């Protein structure tokens, strides 16, 4: 199947170099091409160029007229919890009435509330609910997504979640990566016995997950009131024995030591980072660990935002992700996430778009195939209405500008 897109006002996010990530001052550069066409074949980008140079005999099975709109690489969302049962708007009300995220968790709300609901929900129903969210994010421009377990908190329910993620992977054209997050919170049956729960994660859950080949990555919520650095390191090492690369929730609630632990354990990414000091930034310099910022969670919880400017000034690359989950970020809208990064963290639109595409792909180990408009990469992109500038996409942050979505070289219409 050959696809030809003509009359593109501007192709945005071209990268001819094939680099895995973009860092420091380079984050503010976004390569573009005006008055362009793009061709895809067998799901991959095969060529693009200027309309003036479009070969007269260019043929395709499907020709799309972009009508002067812009073409962007699909967003990559490297951190979500989008498989969950029901919703938690009661906690939304609790927050409005002044309770903190930790207070809600202490009262049995939060993650344990989602675990109870997930336990009472069939695998089929869980899949159905999650698929609605997957279709929603695809329509909003996301083409690759990481999804975590972590609302099971028993071996059986963690496996149920991961099986749902695998089924999603098999049924959608988005690229999906699965992360085992058994250490998201201590399961109810282990209340007051955190050490025994960590044993369960390492000695029972991880081997079972590995036996079924259900996860690519292992994650731990390393933060005040959740898991310690020592517990985190133990779980990551247990995961590494099964070939699972580490990703960490770190420094959301406190300066947890999770960033340094993640770097030392060769984590693919450390995520959240609302509380970062000079030592955390220094630890990331020269490492391959991608700092991943989740401004949607800071926005929803009314927390301070990660110091993106300091991180970029220190030469780091940063990624953006949605954290789509029922408790701290009930939205998977990556365009909104990028807008928040510009509005609240003073990232330029170019930096935010690089962070939400190539760097977020890198945080899933996917930048060889996703995250930029590059010949040979998977043809995941979206077309916008005609816009006065690239910046307009993040500036006019609620205008429905995304008109058509293409995944693996085919239009996504579901
Ligand atoms: O990434 N921080 C930990 N976990 C999620 C929130 C999960 C929840 O509240 O359900 C997060 O923000
Ligand atoms: Fe999260």
XYZ file of C-alpha atoms and ligand atoms in Angstrom:
427
model
C 0.000 0.000 0.000
C 1.464 3.324 -1.088
C 0.257 6.613 0.387
C 0.991 10.047 -1.054
C 0.203 13.211 0.920
C 0.213 16.347 -1.231
C -0.114 20.087 -0.615
C 1.335 20.026 2.891
C 1.783 23.626 4.101
C 4.762 22.623 6.283
C 6.299 19.318 7.321
C 7.450 19.733 10.940
C 9.943 17.629 12.897
C 12.182 16.366 10.099
C 15.327 14.609 11.245
C 17.740 13.322 8.644
C 20.433 12.398 11.160
C 18.633 9.444 12.740
C 19.774 10.555 16.202
C 18.204 8.834 19.201
C 17.487 11.999 21.203
C 17.914 15.751 21.169
C 19.539 17.570 24.095
C 20.338 21.013 25.501
C 20.317 23.930 23.039
C 19.459 21.576 20.147
C 16.037 21.028 21.699
C 15.000 24.458 20.443
C 15.552 23.442 16.803
C 12.803 21.874 14.764
C 13.514 21.245 11.105
C 10.688 22.076 8.703
C 9.958 22.003 4.960
C 7.317 24.227 3.328
C 5.014 23.390 0.379
C 5.721 19.705 0.596
C 4.622 16.154 -0.183
C 5.333 12.919 1.678
C 5.099 9.305 0.541
C 4.775 6.150 2.628
C 4.949 2.531 1.586
C 4.297 -0.607 3.624
C 3.777 1.581 6.684
C 7.066 3.480 6.498
C 8.078 6.904 5.220
C 9.852 6.407 1.894
C 10.306 9.980 0.647
C 9.295 13.598 1.049
C 10.140 16.784 -0.782
C 8.863 20.098 -2.121
C 5.695 20.181 -4.197
C 7.652 21.889 -6.969
C 9.812 18.758 -7.172
C 7.041 16.147 -6.970
C 7.713 13.698 -9.811
C 5.015 14.147 -12.469
C 4.427 10.387 -12.586
C 4.151 9.956 -8.776
C 1.462 7.320 -8.210
C -0.092 5.865 -5.076
C -2.896 3.590 -3.931
C -4.207 6.488 -1.890
C -3.575 10.204 -2.413
C -4.421 12.633 0.375
C -4.708 16.395 -0.097
C -3.427 18.141 3.052
C -5.021 21.377 1.799
C -2.181 23.500 3.120
C -2.300 22.105 6.672
C 0.838 21.083 8.540
C 2.182 17.550 9.003
C 3.655 16.636 12.406
C 5.202 13.356 13.588
C 2.779 11.577 15.938
C 3.248 12.251 19.605
C 4.997 9.563 21.627
C 3.658 9.127 25.164
C 6.235 7.270 27.241
C 4.354 7.209 30.563
C 0.700 6.268 31.010
C -1.486 4.188 33.293
C -4.397 4.111 30.875
C -5.591 0.629 31.756
C -7.829 1.248 34.763
C -11.375 0.547 35.867
C -13.912 3.331 36.253
C -12.883 6.801 37.352
C -12.101 8.725 40.547
C -13.942 12.020 40.390
C -14.772 11.739 44.112
C -11.078 12.403 44.742
C -11.283 15.325 42.344
C -13.876 16.761 44.718
C -11.699 15.883 47.740
C -8.854 17.823 46.165
C -11.107 20.788 45.492
C -11.985 20.690 49.190
C -8.330 20.881 50.121
C -7.034 17.326 50.615
C -3.576 16.535 49.265
C -2.707 13.543 47.058
C -1.021 11.881 50.040
C -3.959 12.532 52.385
C -6.318 10.962 49.857
C -4.001 7.935 49.561
C -3.835 7.592 53.372
C -7.645 7.504 53.565
C -7.679 4.439 51.295
C -8.304 6.420 48.149
C -5.783 6.850 45.413
C -4.063 3.851 43.915
C -5.739 1.364 46.311
C -9.151 2.663 45.296
C -8.295 1.886 41.655
C -6.954 -1.536 42.685
C -10.292 -2.396 44.351
C -12.212 -1.381 41.244
C -9.865 -3.241 38.944
C -10.194 -6.393 41.023
C -13.988 -6.244 40.623
C -13.799 -5.708 36.850
C -13.484 -8.503 34.287
C -10.543 -8.627 31.900
C -12.938 -8.127 28.987
C -14.510 -5.010 30.527
C -11.082 -3.625 31.446
C -9.983 -4.067 27.838
C -13.129 -2.340 26.586
C -12.633 0.675 28.855
C -8.932 0.945 28.050
C -9.556 0.702 24.304
C -11.800 3.761 24.485
C -8.875 5.683 25.952
C -6.451 4.298 23.375
C -8.741 5.383 20.525
C -9.101 8.767 22.200
C -5.341 9.367 22.396
C -4.843 8.145 18.822
C -7.398 10.698 17.589
C -5.469 13.361 19.546
C -2.265 12.530 17.692
C -0.450 9.893 19.756
C 1.168 7.095 17.748
C 3.289 5.263 20.339
C 2.424 4.720 23.976
C 3.790 3.046 27.079
C 1.188 1.571 29.446
C 1.880 0.472 33.015
C 0.335 -2.108 35.283
C 0.180 -1.141 38.958
C -3.534 -1.126 39.753
C -3.517 -4.872 40.355
C -1.194 -5.168 43.363
C -1.817 -8.926 43.559
C -0.079 -11.368 41.248
C -3.332 -12.341 39.596
C -4.543 -8.778 39.016
C -1.148 -7.497 37.823
C -1.158 -10.304 35.243
C -4.726 -9.379 34.287
C -3.656 -5.788 33.594
C -0.605 -6.823 31.610
C -2.661 -9.245 29.523
C -5.007 -6.379 28.692
C -2.024 -4.246 27.637
C -0.748 -7.083 25.419
C -4.170 -7.453 23.845
C -4.240 -3.708 23.125
C -0.802 -4.047 21.530
C -2.116 -6.774 19.246
C -5.238 -4.886 18.171
C -4.224 -1.270 17.560
C -1.922 0.331 14.994
C -0.191 2.376 17.701
C 3.134 1.081 18.968
C 2.611 -0.132 22.545
C 5.155 -0.882 25.275
C 4.178 -2.579 28.550
C 5.641 -1.793 31.954
C 5.289 -3.906 35.095
C 4.604 -1.550 38.038
C 3.749 -4.003 40.809
C 5.526 -1.603 43.193
C 3.044 1.226 42.641
C 1.690 0.878 46.192
C 1.579 -1.870 48.816
C -1.420 -4.112 48.094
C -4.199 -4.095 50.722
C -3.498 -7.641 51.872
C 0.031 -6.526 52.796
C -0.884 -3.371 54.736
C 1.836 -2.765 57.327
C 4.022 -5.482 55.763
C 5.847 -3.567 53.083
C 8.943 -5.814 53.140
C 6.787 -8.888 52.494
C 5.100 -7.086 49.602
C 8.496 -6.277 48.066
C 9.335 -9.998 48.388
C 6.099 -10.802 46.570
C 6.964 -8.379 43.758
C 10.460 -9.829 43.349
C 9.862 -13.511 44.002
C 6.379 -14.141 42.640
C 5.093 -11.323 40.433
C 8.229 -10.692 38.367
C 8.858 -14.383 37.566
C 5.191 -14.796 36.565
C 5.279 -11.679 34.368
C 8.493 -12.862 32.728
C 7.152 -16.408 32.196
C 4.282 -15.018 30.129
C 6.520 -12.420 28.417
C 4.080 -9.683 29.375
C 6.364 -6.683 30.037
C 9.169 -4.725 28.403
C 10.052 -2.570 31.412
C 9.913 -2.574 35.218
C 8.933 0.535 37.189
C 8.786 1.481 40.887
C 7.077 4.409 42.633
C 10.181 5.541 44.525
C 8.922 8.342 46.715
C 8.021 9.429 50.226
C 5.324 7.122 51.613
C 5.689 4.593 48.784
C 8.934 2.650 48.099
C 12.433 3.438 49.411
C 15.589 3.677 47.314
C 16.797 0.316 48.683
C 13.512 -1.380 47.814
C 13.550 0.281 44.399
C 17.055 -0.950 43.610
C 16.162 -4.471 44.715
C 13.094 -4.563 42.477
C 14.911 -3.066 39.481
C 17.697 -5.620 39.804
C 15.184 -8.434 40.070
C 13.557 -7.103 36.883
C 16.917 -6.804 35.123
C 17.458 -10.554 35.612
C 14.482 -11.055 33.314
C 15.729 -8.503 30.793
C 13.316 -5.762 31.890
C 14.798 -2.279 31.544
C 14.063 0.127 34.407
C 11.841 3.190 34.439
C 11.205 5.014 37.734
C 8.578 7.285 39.253
C 10.838 9.616 41.217
C 10.840 12.947 43.042
C 7.131 13.690 42.725
C 6.484 14.100 46.440
C 10.005 14.540 47.775
C 13.679 14.585 46.794
C 13.627 10.809 46.968
C 17.036 9.678 45.740
C 15.195 7.932 42.925
C 16.912 9.930 40.207
C 20.386 8.885 41.337
C 19.209 5.287 41.810
C 17.696 5.251 38.329
C 20.876 6.550 36.728
C 23.010 4.057 38.671
C 20.765 1.178 37.581
C 20.843 2.262 33.919
C 17.156 3.230 33.820
C 15.725 4.158 30.453
C 13.938 7.070 32.117
C 13.228 8.735 35.450
C 9.802 10.328 35.490
C 7.877 13.090 37.324
C 10.796 15.147 38.789
C 8.683 17.886 40.317
C 11.332 18.100 43.048
C 14.774 18.408 41.530
C 17.949 19.921 42.956
C 21.378 20.547 41.465
C 22.536 17.074 42.567
C 19.732 15.381 40.594
C 20.527 17.390 37.464
C 24.234 16.613 37.850
C 23.459 12.893 38.218
C 21.622 12.923 34.885
C 24.424 14.695 32.992
C 26.363 12.252 30.854
C 23.878 9.431 31.478
C 21.539 7.779 28.984
C 18.601 8.032 31.385
C 15.891 10.295 29.939
C 14.356 12.727 32.423
C 10.641 12.655 31.683
C 8.347 15.464 32.773
C 4.612 15.020 33.331
C 3.163 18.544 33.540
C -0.392 17.200 33.281
C 0.020 15.699 36.763
C 1.489 18.901 38.222
C -1.415 20.809 36.654
C -4.129 18.475 37.947
C -2.657 18.163 41.457
C -1.703 21.842 41.731
C 1.960 20.978 42.364
C 5.071 22.851 41.376
C 6.389 22.066 37.895
C 9.734 20.417 37.156
C 12.580 22.879 36.475
C 12.726 22.194 32.740
C 14.732 25.347 31.964
C 17.489 24.423 34.427
C 17.639 20.916 33.008
C 17.896 22.057 29.390
C 20.435 24.764 30.359
C 22.523 21.976 31.918
C 22.623 20.300 28.509
C 20.057 17.612 29.248
C 17.403 16.384 26.875
C 13.970 16.078 28.455
C 10.919 14.081 27.394
C 7.254 14.865 27.974
C 4.521 12.329 28.708
C 0.905 12.476 29.836
C 0.855 10.161 32.899
C -2.757 9.415 31.798
C -4.294 7.898 34.962
C -7.458 8.278 37.049
C -5.824 9.913 40.089
C -3.301 12.512 39.049
C -3.783 13.088 35.324
C -7.098 12.026 33.795
C -6.047 13.118 30.313
C -3.840 11.634 27.625
C -3.814 14.741 25.459
C -0.163 15.161 24.473
C -0.818 18.434 22.685
C -2.174 19.852 25.948
C 0.874 18.426 27.759
C 3.155 20.229 25.298
C 1.162 23.457 25.739
C 1.487 23.150 29.533
C 5.226 22.648 29.101
C 5.381 25.932 27.215
C 2.972 27.843 29.454
C 4.131 26.599 32.857
C 7.721 25.408 32.348
C 8.720 28.007 29.746
C 9.785 25.406 27.227
C 9.644 26.848 23.727
C 7.146 25.129 21.400
C 10.117 23.617 19.525
C 11.518 22.197 22.783
C 8.115 20.928 23.848
C 7.468 19.260 20.486
C 10.913 17.608 20.447
C 10.280 16.435 24.015
C 6.844 15.021 23.105
C 8.079 13.195 20.004
C 11.715 12.103 19.580
C 12.719 12.256 23.259
C 9.581 10.519 24.432
C 10.209 7.814 21.818
C 13.736 7.535 23.235
C 12.267 7.068 26.729
C 10.608 3.904 25.365
C 13.666 2.771 23.398
C 11.776 3.505 20.177
C 13.530 6.445 18.563
C 14.985 4.339 15.739
C 11.436 3.931 14.373
C 9.317 6.732 15.847
C 9.425 10.386 16.908
C 10.425 12.266 13.745
C 9.795 12.583 10.040
C 12.673 10.509 8.740
C 12.879 8.270 5.678
C 12.689 4.683 6.918
C 10.775 5.459 10.128
C 7.220 4.271 10.693
C 4.716 6.555 8.908
C 2.963 7.868 12.026
C 1.893 11.488 11.620
C -1.052 13.854 11.776
C -2.324 16.640 9.563
C -3.613 19.920 10.934
C -5.864 22.652 9.636
C -3.891 25.417 7.915
C -2.116 27.358 10.683
C -0.203 30.662 10.691
C 2.837 29.086 12.398
C 4.141 25.906 14.048
C 3.749 27.611 17.438
C 0.014 28.022 16.818
C -0.529 24.305 17.582
C 0.422 24.838 21.243
C -0.786 28.445 21.520
C -4.394 27.818 20.438
C -4.460 24.895 22.816
C -8.151 24.031 22.690
C -8.880 24.722 19.016
C -9.550 21.386 17.259
C -6.652 21.704 14.829
C -5.764 18.029 14.335
C -7.772 16.956 11.281
C -6.452 13.594 10.153
C -4.301 10.949 11.800
C -2.141 8.382 9.978
C -0.645 5.353 11.705
C 1.649 2.935 9.858
C 0.822 4.744 6.629
C -2.952 4.324 6.907
C -5.583 6.779 8.040
C -6.840 6.117 11.566
C -10.582 6.696 11.713
C -11.893 4.637 14.653
O 2.151 8.712 38.084
N 2.669 8.710 41.085
C 2.206 7.578 41.058
N 1.325 7.081 40.242
C 0.475 7.817 39.385
C -0.797 8.173 40.047
C -1.631 7.024 40.213
C -2.970 7.257 40.830
O -3.181 8.193 41.634
O -3.819 6.440 40.505
C 1.220 8.975 38.820
O 0.920 10.138 39.082
Fe 2.724 7.679 36.643
